[in-house]
Short mmCIF file of C-alpha atoms in Angstrom, two decimals:
data_model
loop_
_atom_site.label_atom_id
_atom_site.label_comp_id
_atom_site.label_asym_id
_atom_site.label_seq_id
_atom_site.Cartn_x
_atom_site.Cartn_y
_atom_site.Cartn_z
CA MET A 1 -45.02 59.52 18.33
CA ASN A 2 -42.63 57.25 20.26
CA GLU A 3 -45.11 57.10 23.13
CA LEU A 4 -47.86 56.00 20.74
CA LEU A 5 -45.58 53.31 19.33
CA GLN A 6 -44.83 52.07 22.84
CA ILE A 7 -48.54 51.97 23.70
CA GLY A 8 -49.21 50.05 20.49
CA GLU A 9 -46.70 47.38 21.48
CA THR A 10 -48.15 46.99 25.00
CA SER A 11 -49.08 43.36 25.65
CA ILE A 12 -52.72 42.59 26.41
CA THR A 13 -52.09 38.89 27.03
CA ASP A 14 -49.29 38.76 29.62
CA THR A 15 -49.58 38.32 33.39
CA THR A 16 -49.83 42.06 34.02
CA ALA A 17 -52.71 42.34 31.55
CA ARG A 18 -54.52 39.44 33.20
CA VAL A 19 -54.12 40.97 36.67
CA VAL A 20 -55.49 44.32 35.44
CA ILE A 21 -58.42 42.62 33.71
CA ILE A 22 -59.34 40.59 36.80
CA ALA A 23 -59.03 43.69 39.00
CA VAL A 24 -61.33 45.76 36.78
CA LEU A 25 -63.85 42.94 36.51
CA THR A 26 -63.80 42.57 40.30
CA LEU A 27 -64.48 46.29 40.74
CA CYS A 28 -67.43 46.06 38.33
CA VAL A 29 -68.90 43.17 40.34
CA MET A 30 -68.30 44.93 43.66
CA PHE A 31 -70.00 48.09 42.38
CA THR A 32 -73.02 46.05 41.30
CA ALA A 33 -73.10 43.90 44.44
CA ARG A 34 -73.48 46.98 46.68
CA ALA A 35 -77.20 46.84 45.97
CA LEU A 36 -77.42 43.53 47.83
CA TYR A 37 -76.77 45.49 51.02
CA HIS A 38 -79.10 48.40 50.28
CA ARG A 39 -80.91 49.00 53.56
CA LYS A 40 -83.57 51.50 52.52
CA HIS A 41 -85.00 49.86 49.40
CA ALA A 42 -85.86 46.19 49.68
CA LYS A 43 -86.99 46.16 46.03
CA ILE A 44 -83.44 47.02 44.88
CA ARG A 45 -81.99 44.22 47.01
CA HIS A 46 -84.54 41.72 45.73
CA ARG A 47 -83.97 42.63 42.09
CA THR A 48 -80.21 42.40 42.48
CA LEU A 49 -80.54 39.08 44.26
CA ALA A 50 -82.78 37.85 41.43
CA ALA A 51 -80.16 38.99 38.90
CA LEU A 52 -77.52 37.03 40.84
CA ALA A 53 -79.67 33.90 40.86
CA VAL A 54 -80.42 34.20 37.14
CA SER A 55 -76.74 34.71 36.29
CA VAL A 56 -75.75 31.61 38.30
CA ALA A 57 -78.40 29.57 36.53
CA PHE A 58 -77.41 31.06 33.17
CA THR A 59 -73.74 30.18 33.70
CA PHE A 60 -74.60 26.64 34.74
CA VAL A 61 -76.78 26.12 31.69
CA VAL A 62 -74.11 27.49 29.35
CA TRP A 63 -71.53 25.14 30.90
CA LEU A 64 -73.95 22.22 30.68
CA VAL A 65 -74.65 22.88 27.01
CA MET A 66 -71.07 23.59 25.98
CA ASP A 67 -69.28 20.87 27.95
CA VAL A 68 -71.91 18.16 28.45
CA TRP A 69 -74.85 18.15 26.02
CA TRP A 70 -73.68 19.85 22.84
CA ASP A 71 -69.89 19.79 23.39
CA PRO A 72 -69.05 21.42 20.03
CA PHE A 73 -65.38 22.16 20.69
CA PRO A 74 -62.51 19.63 20.80
CA GLU A 75 -60.90 21.35 23.82
CA GLU A 76 -62.53 22.22 27.11
CA VAL A 77 -63.15 25.89 27.84
CA PRO A 78 -61.17 26.93 30.96
CA TRP A 79 -63.33 27.10 34.09
CA PHE A 80 -62.41 30.71 34.87
CA ILE A 81 -63.87 31.81 31.52
CA TYR A 82 -67.24 30.45 32.66
CA VAL A 83 -66.86 32.09 36.08
CA SER A 84 -65.91 35.47 34.66
CA GLY A 85 -68.72 35.20 32.13
CA GLY A 86 -71.16 34.50 34.94
CA LEU A 87 -69.95 37.54 36.86
CA ALA A 88 -70.35 39.72 33.79
CA ALA A 89 -73.86 38.29 33.32
CA PHE A 90 -74.66 39.30 36.93
CA VAL A 91 -73.55 42.86 36.23
CA LEU A 92 -75.53 42.95 32.98
CA PHE A 93 -78.73 41.45 34.41
CA SER A 94 -78.55 43.83 37.38
CA ALA A 95 -78.31 46.81 35.04
CA ILE A 96 -81.37 45.58 33.14
CA VAL A 97 -83.66 45.05 36.15
CA GLN A 98 -82.69 48.10 38.19
CA THR A 99 -84.42 51.46 38.03
CA GLY A 100 -82.51 54.71 38.45
CA ARG A 101 -78.79 54.88 37.64
CA ARG A 102 -79.51 52.46 34.80
CA LYS A 103 -77.12 54.29 32.47
CA THR A 104 -74.31 53.86 34.95
CA GLY A 105 -75.18 50.20 35.33
CA VAL A 106 -75.18 49.67 31.58
CA ILE A 107 -71.76 51.32 31.25
CA ILE A 108 -70.39 49.10 34.02
CA ALA A 109 -71.94 46.06 32.33
CA VAL A 110 -70.33 46.91 28.98
CA ILE A 111 -66.96 47.26 30.69
CA ALA A 112 -67.44 43.90 32.44
CA VAL A 113 -68.35 42.09 29.22
CA ALA A 114 -65.41 43.68 27.40
CA PHE A 115 -63.00 42.60 30.12
CA VAL A 116 -64.34 39.04 30.05
CA TRP A 117 -63.45 39.01 26.38
CA GLY A 118 -60.05 40.38 27.40
CA LEU A 119 -59.59 37.55 29.88
CA SER A 120 -60.43 35.03 27.16
CA ASN A 121 -57.86 36.74 24.94
CA THR A 122 -55.15 36.13 27.55
CA VAL A 123 -55.84 32.41 27.07
CA TYR A 124 -56.16 32.13 23.29
CA LYS A 125 -53.97 35.17 22.47
CA GLN A 126 -55.75 36.16 19.28
CA PHE A 127 -54.69 39.77 19.82
CA PRO A 128 -51.26 39.96 21.50
CA THR A 129 -50.84 43.75 21.63
CA VAL A 130 -52.88 46.94 21.58
CA ARG A 131 -51.81 47.52 17.97
CA SER A 132 -53.11 44.09 16.92
CA LEU A 133 -56.67 45.18 17.78
CA VAL A 134 -56.57 47.46 14.72
CA PRO A 135 -53.82 45.98 12.53
CA GLU A 136 -52.27 47.85 9.63
CA PRO A 137 -53.20 46.10 6.35
CA LYS A 138 -50.35 44.32 4.58
CA THR A 139 -52.33 43.33 1.50
CA VAL A 140 -54.99 44.77 -0.78
CA ALA A 141 -58.37 43.20 0.01
CA MET A 142 -60.72 42.38 -2.87
CA ASP A 143 -63.48 40.01 -3.89
CA TYR A 144 -63.16 37.41 -6.63
CA ALA A 145 -64.69 39.61 -9.32
CA GLN A 146 -62.19 42.37 -8.55
CA PHE A 147 -59.37 39.83 -8.48
CA LYS A 148 -60.21 38.63 -11.99
CA GLN A 149 -59.91 42.21 -13.22
CA GLN A 150 -56.61 42.82 -11.41
CA LYS A 151 -53.77 42.92 -13.94
CA ASP A 152 -51.01 44.82 -12.17
CA VAL A 153 -49.28 44.04 -8.91
CA PRO A 154 -51.34 45.56 -6.05
CA THR A 155 -49.65 48.40 -4.22
CA LEU A 156 -50.11 49.77 -0.72
CA HIS A 157 -48.42 52.94 0.52
CA GLY A 158 -46.21 52.96 -2.54
CA ARG A 159 -44.92 49.38 -2.33
CA GLU A 160 -45.89 46.14 -4.01
CA VAL A 161 -47.95 43.77 -1.88
CA GLY A 162 -50.10 40.70 -2.27
CA ALA A 163 -53.88 40.45 -2.70
CA LEU A 164 -56.23 39.05 -0.07
CA VAL A 165 -59.21 37.65 -1.93
CA THR A 166 -62.58 36.54 -0.60
CA VAL A 167 -63.75 33.68 -2.82
CA ASP A 168 -66.35 30.93 -2.87
CA ILE A 169 -64.63 27.55 -3.16
CA GLU A 170 -67.65 25.65 -4.37
CA ALA A 171 -68.66 22.09 -3.46
CA PRO A 172 -70.15 20.41 -6.55
CA VAL A 173 -69.14 16.89 -5.51
CA SER A 174 -69.51 16.95 -1.72
CA GLY A 175 -72.40 19.39 -1.44
CA PHE A 176 -70.78 20.69 1.75
CA HIS A 177 -72.41 23.88 3.02
CA HIS A 178 -69.45 26.17 3.54
CA ARG A 179 -68.43 29.75 4.10
CA ASP A 180 -66.28 31.77 1.70
CA ALA A 181 -62.56 31.11 1.66
CA VAL A 182 -59.88 33.79 2.00
CA ALA A 183 -56.89 33.52 -0.34
CA TYR A 184 -53.50 35.26 -0.43
CA PHE A 185 -51.77 35.87 -3.78
CA PRO A 186 -48.21 37.23 -3.70
CA PRO A 187 -46.96 39.97 -6.06
CA ALA A 188 -45.32 37.30 -8.26
CA TYR A 189 -48.75 35.99 -9.22
CA PHE A 190 -49.39 39.25 -11.08
CA ALA A 191 -45.82 40.16 -12.07
CA GLU A 192 -44.88 36.74 -13.47
CA PRO A 193 -47.91 35.35 -15.35
CA ASP A 194 -45.91 32.34 -16.58
CA LYS A 195 -45.04 31.27 -13.05
CA ASP A 196 -47.30 28.59 -11.55
CA LEU A 197 -47.12 28.96 -7.79
CA PRO A 198 -47.76 26.12 -5.35
CA VAL A 199 -50.73 26.11 -3.01
CA VAL A 200 -51.06 25.94 0.77
CA VAL A 201 -54.58 25.15 1.99
CA LEU A 202 -55.14 26.14 5.63
CA MET A 203 -57.98 25.52 8.07
CA SER A 204 -58.80 27.31 11.29
CA GLY A 205 -59.78 25.79 14.60
CA ASN A 206 -63.16 25.30 16.19
CA PRO A 207 -64.69 27.81 16.75
CA GLY A 208 -63.14 29.70 13.90
CA THR A 209 -63.43 31.42 10.53
CA PRO A 210 -61.25 31.32 7.40
CA MET A 211 -60.14 34.91 8.02
CA GLN A 212 -58.67 34.04 11.42
CA TRP A 213 -55.53 32.62 9.83
CA PHE A 214 -54.76 36.02 8.30
CA ARG A 215 -55.76 38.15 11.27
CA ALA A 216 -55.24 36.35 14.60
CA GLY A 217 -52.81 33.91 12.95
CA SER A 218 -50.84 36.78 11.37
CA ALA A 219 -50.45 34.85 8.11
CA GLU A 220 -50.93 38.14 6.25
CA GLN A 221 -47.90 39.63 8.00
CA THR A 222 -45.81 36.45 7.70
CA LEU A 223 -46.48 36.09 3.97
CA ASP A 224 -45.83 39.78 3.33
CA ASP A 225 -42.49 39.54 5.14
CA TYR A 226 -41.59 36.44 3.13
CA GLN A 227 -42.47 37.88 -0.28
CA ALA A 228 -40.60 41.11 0.53
CA GLU A 229 -37.45 39.07 1.20
CA HIS A 230 -37.90 36.87 -1.91
CA LYS A 231 -38.61 39.38 -4.69
CA GLY A 232 -42.38 39.05 -4.51
CA VAL A 233 -42.41 35.26 -4.52
CA ALA A 234 -44.42 33.29 -1.93
CA PRO A 235 -46.87 30.41 -2.01
CA ILE A 236 -50.55 30.97 -2.67
CA VAL A 237 -52.27 30.45 0.68
CA ILE A 238 -55.99 29.69 0.79
CA SER A 239 -57.80 29.45 4.11
CA VAL A 240 -60.91 27.35 3.56
CA ASP A 241 -63.92 26.50 5.69
CA ALA A 242 -63.76 23.00 7.19
CA THR A 243 -66.62 23.27 9.68
CA GLY A 244 -69.53 24.97 7.93
CA SER A 245 -70.21 27.50 10.68
CA LEU A 246 -68.55 29.23 13.61
CA SER A 247 -69.44 26.56 16.15
CA ALA A 248 -69.98 23.36 14.12
CA ASN A 249 -67.73 20.33 14.61
CA PRO A 250 -68.24 17.84 11.76
CA ILE A 251 -64.92 16.14 12.76
CA CYS A 252 -63.66 16.46 9.18
CA VAL A 253 -65.24 13.25 7.89
CA ASP A 254 -67.89 12.32 5.36
CA GLY A 255 -70.55 12.09 8.04
CA PRO A 256 -74.33 11.81 7.98
CA GLU A 257 -74.82 15.57 7.58
CA ALA A 258 -71.66 16.90 5.89
CA LYS A 259 -69.06 15.44 3.55
CA VAL A 260 -66.11 17.48 4.74
CA GLN A 261 -63.44 14.96 3.72
CA THR A 262 -64.65 14.94 0.10
CA TYR A 263 -64.86 18.72 0.08
CA LEU A 264 -61.23 19.13 1.15
CA ALA A 265 -59.76 16.26 -0.89
CA VAL A 266 -61.79 16.62 -4.10
CA ASP A 267 -63.73 19.88 -4.37
CA VAL A 268 -61.12 22.26 -2.98
CA PRO A 269 -58.23 21.19 -5.26
CA ALA A 270 -60.48 21.07 -8.33
CA GLN A 271 -61.99 24.48 -7.62
CA ILE A 272 -58.61 26.07 -6.95
CA LYS A 273 -57.32 24.80 -10.29
CA SER A 274 -60.40 26.07 -12.11
CA LYS A 275 -60.40 29.53 -10.51
CA PHE A 276 -56.69 30.34 -10.27
CA ARG A 277 -53.39 29.90 -12.09
CA VAL A 278 -51.50 27.45 -9.89
CA ASN A 279 -48.98 24.64 -10.07
CA PRO A 280 -51.17 21.71 -11.20
CA ASP A 281 -48.95 19.15 -9.45
CA GLN A 282 -50.86 18.51 -6.21
CA SER A 283 -47.92 16.58 -4.78
CA ARG A 284 -46.39 20.06 -4.38
CA TRP A 285 -49.42 21.33 -2.49
CA THR A 286 -49.77 21.56 1.28
CA ILE A 287 -52.75 21.17 3.58
CA GLY A 288 -52.52 22.36 7.16
CA GLY A 289 -54.31 23.83 10.10
CA LEU A 290 -54.42 24.67 13.77
CA SER A 291 -56.20 22.69 16.48
CA TYR A 292 -59.28 21.19 14.73
CA GLY A 293 -57.70 22.27 11.44
CA GLY A 294 -54.48 20.42 12.29
CA THR A 295 -56.41 17.24 13.10
CA CYS A 296 -58.29 17.70 9.84
CA ALA A 297 -55.10 18.13 7.80
CA LEU A 298 -53.76 14.78 9.03
CA GLN A 299 -57.12 13.14 8.31
CA VAL A 300 -57.09 14.37 4.72
CA ILE A 301 -53.48 13.37 4.06
CA THR A 302 -53.96 9.85 5.47
CA ASN A 303 -57.34 9.22 3.83
CA ALA A 304 -56.51 10.86 0.49
CA PRO A 305 -52.70 10.94 0.11
CA GLU A 306 -53.06 11.74 -3.60
CA ALA A 307 -54.70 15.11 -2.86
CA TYR A 308 -51.70 16.84 -1.23
CA GLY A 309 -48.02 16.13 -0.76
CA THR A 310 -47.36 17.97 2.50
CA PHE A 311 -49.27 18.56 5.72
CA LEU A 312 -49.00 20.86 8.74
CA ASP A 313 -50.55 19.74 12.01
CA PHE A 314 -50.39 22.52 14.59
CA SER A 315 -51.78 21.45 18.00
CA GLY A 316 -54.09 18.80 16.54
CA GLN A 317 -55.92 16.15 18.56
CA ALA A 318 -54.99 12.48 18.90
CA GLU A 319 -58.05 11.51 16.85
CA PRO A 320 -61.21 13.08 15.37
CA THR A 321 -63.44 13.91 18.30
CA ILE A 322 -66.35 15.88 19.69
CA GLY A 323 -64.80 15.50 23.12
CA ASP A 324 -65.69 11.88 23.88
CA HIS A 325 -64.73 8.80 21.86
CA ALA A 326 -67.95 6.85 22.38
CA LYS A 327 -70.14 9.87 21.56
CA THR A 328 -68.06 10.57 18.45
CA VAL A 329 -68.42 7.02 17.14
CA GLU A 330 -72.13 6.95 17.90
CA GLN A 331 -72.96 10.32 16.35
CA PHE A 332 -70.92 10.04 13.15
CA PHE A 333 -70.63 6.29 12.56
CA GLY A 334 -73.79 4.89 14.10
CA GLY A 335 -71.77 3.21 16.85
CA ASP A 336 -69.61 1.29 14.35
CA GLU A 337 -66.09 1.33 15.80
CA ALA A 338 -64.62 -0.33 12.70
CA ALA A 339 -66.04 2.44 10.49
CA PHE A 340 -64.43 5.04 12.74
CA GLN A 341 -61.07 3.30 12.69
CA ALA A 342 -61.22 3.04 8.90
CA VAL A 343 -60.79 6.83 8.68
CA ASN A 344 -58.84 7.43 11.90
CA PRO A 345 -55.29 8.65 11.09
CA GLU A 346 -53.75 6.70 13.97
CA HIS A 347 -55.18 3.41 12.66
CA LEU A 348 -54.28 4.19 9.04
CA LEU A 349 -50.70 5.03 10.00
CA GLN A 350 -50.40 1.84 12.07
CA HIS A 351 -51.58 -0.19 9.08
CA ALA A 352 -49.09 1.53 6.76
CA ALA A 353 -46.32 0.93 9.31
CA GLN A 354 -47.11 -2.79 9.21
CA LEU A 355 -46.76 -2.73 5.41
CA VAL A 356 -43.38 -1.03 5.68
CA ALA A 357 -42.23 -3.55 8.31
CA GLN A 358 -43.17 -6.34 5.88
CA GLY A 359 -41.13 -4.77 3.11
CA GLN A 360 -44.16 -3.55 1.16
CA PRO A 361 -44.51 0.00 -0.28
CA SER A 362 -46.17 2.64 1.85
CA PRO A 363 -49.01 4.75 0.41
CA TYR A 364 -47.44 7.67 2.26
CA ALA A 365 -43.84 7.47 1.03
CA HIS A 366 -44.18 10.78 -0.85
CA ILE A 367 -45.66 12.69 2.10
CA ASP A 368 -43.75 15.30 4.11
CA GLY A 369 -45.18 16.83 7.25
CA ARG A 370 -44.62 18.92 10.33
CA PHE A 371 -46.19 18.35 13.74
CA ILE A 372 -45.87 21.41 16.00
CA ALA A 373 -47.38 22.01 19.44
CA GLY A 374 -47.06 24.63 22.14
CA SER A 375 -44.67 23.52 24.87
CA GLU A 376 -47.34 24.27 27.52
CA ASP A 377 -50.06 22.32 25.67
CA LYS A 378 -49.54 18.89 27.25
CA ASP A 379 -52.38 17.13 25.42
CA SER A 380 -51.21 18.25 21.98
CA VAL A 381 -47.56 17.52 22.77
CA GLU A 382 -48.43 13.97 23.80
CA ALA A 383 -50.75 13.39 20.84
CA LEU A 384 -48.48 14.83 18.14
CA LYS A 385 -45.33 13.20 19.44
CA HIS A 386 -47.08 9.83 19.20
CA LEU A 387 -48.54 10.54 15.76
CA ASN A 388 -45.15 11.70 14.48
CA GLU A 389 -43.59 8.39 15.50
CA LEU A 390 -46.37 6.51 13.71
CA ALA A 391 -46.02 8.72 10.62
CA GLN A 392 -42.30 8.05 10.40
CA ALA A 393 -42.86 4.32 10.81
CA ALA A 394 -45.47 4.53 8.03
CA GLY A 395 -42.91 5.96 5.60
CA MET A 396 -43.70 9.66 5.87
CA HIS A 397 -40.96 12.26 6.19
CA THR A 398 -42.06 14.12 9.30
CA THR A 399 -40.73 15.93 12.34
CA PHE A 400 -42.20 16.94 15.68
CA ALA A 401 -41.28 20.18 17.45
CA THR A 402 -42.56 22.49 20.13
CA VAL A 403 -42.63 26.27 20.28
CA GLY A 404 -43.30 28.51 23.24
CA GLY A 405 -46.94 28.81 24.23
CA GLY A 406 -50.05 26.80 24.93
CA HIS A 407 -53.12 25.96 22.84
CA SER A 408 -53.25 29.48 21.47
CA TYR A 409 -52.51 31.76 18.56
CA GLN A 410 -49.16 32.58 20.14
CA THR A 411 -48.12 29.03 19.21
CA TRP A 412 -49.77 29.01 15.78
CA ARG A 413 -48.31 32.35 14.67
CA GLU A 414 -44.81 31.21 15.53
CA ALA A 415 -45.34 27.75 14.04
CA PHE A 416 -46.47 29.14 10.68
CA ARG A 417 -43.56 31.54 10.53
CA GLU A 418 -41.13 28.71 11.32
CA VAL A 419 -42.38 26.44 8.52
CA MET A 420 -42.17 29.03 5.73
CA ASN A 421 -38.69 27.97 4.59
CA PHE A 422 -39.69 24.30 4.80
CA LEU A 423 -42.73 25.00 2.61
CA ALA A 424 -40.64 26.94 0.12
CA GLN A 425 -38.14 24.10 -0.21
CA ARG A 426 -40.87 21.47 -0.41
CA GLU A 427 -42.70 23.45 -3.09
CA ASN A 428 -39.61 24.33 -5.14
CA LEU A 429 -39.84 28.05 -4.45
CA GLN A 430 -36.16 28.28 -3.54
#
């Protein structure tokens, strides 16, 4: 049993894991590349060479689409992810075109693809240990219909836990095409029906899904630990969709194709109030997110300060972006720089700071916030440090801090755990 526990806690993201992954991937490529030197069968050599050429072209096209033409993600994908993906593609294509030993080739290809995913995981750290690949549930999962029928506190293995509810947060005003949200309700929601709990609205990064906050972001574990230490009391946490799909990047504005800002500032609060029993005072609510979600949280709080009273910006960008300022302005604002600046948090904070300097009231005087970045994430550190200074000058009550890690879930898990007491104090839970 102890050995199993030790295996479960084995890191799959540290340097040792990365070395093992690269070594295995190298062996897979070497095994496949032997066919290039096959002396007796020219057809095998030619097919393997063709597979190599196709994989190189495939990798180049993927890079061109992801980093040049489409550019859907705010951050660049590390070059070695493309290289390792290309090598895995070579192994896979070789297995497809070869005759004989095809089963062996397919097995090797599956291993190569799996280890490319593993290499990506060492960067973004969604799954830190072997155990995290198949986590033990800390809540009782249910859909909205089941939630409405739930009267007693959910239990798991003989103890009281929260509920993790899949729910459609509709968009009657914005019309935003969205995916279902995932919401956490602590035991107190069921045990104390007269208690109106505050709300934390979270958003994932890009690419991402609402569930990622509870799985890769370990919010399920963090909230369960918190409620267990506070007699079943914790905030209601709802992870909503702010992109519309896994790979979309609508930069969290009311753009030509999606009204994300209206969805988050108008639809989400109204729908939460209509579907759940919550504290109706939105000044006690929080909006936050990681990466794209962090950028989005600051956009919502600066453009609609009446919608929430607190924000969390974990590793957000300096401004809304699809990777290039000019392309962003052209695609979402028809090339109108003034229209972009009218919703850009940096510009809005600078304007509010001027009001404060002139002795006028700030529209953000009631806002509290936390900027947190990974110490190894230089871009986010620079961006959030600057934005924090502007936020303070604009009358907000904010801080900037770093935690160990880069632009990864290692940072975001720790950041969320660190702000729990701050959220509880801000939301009058303590």
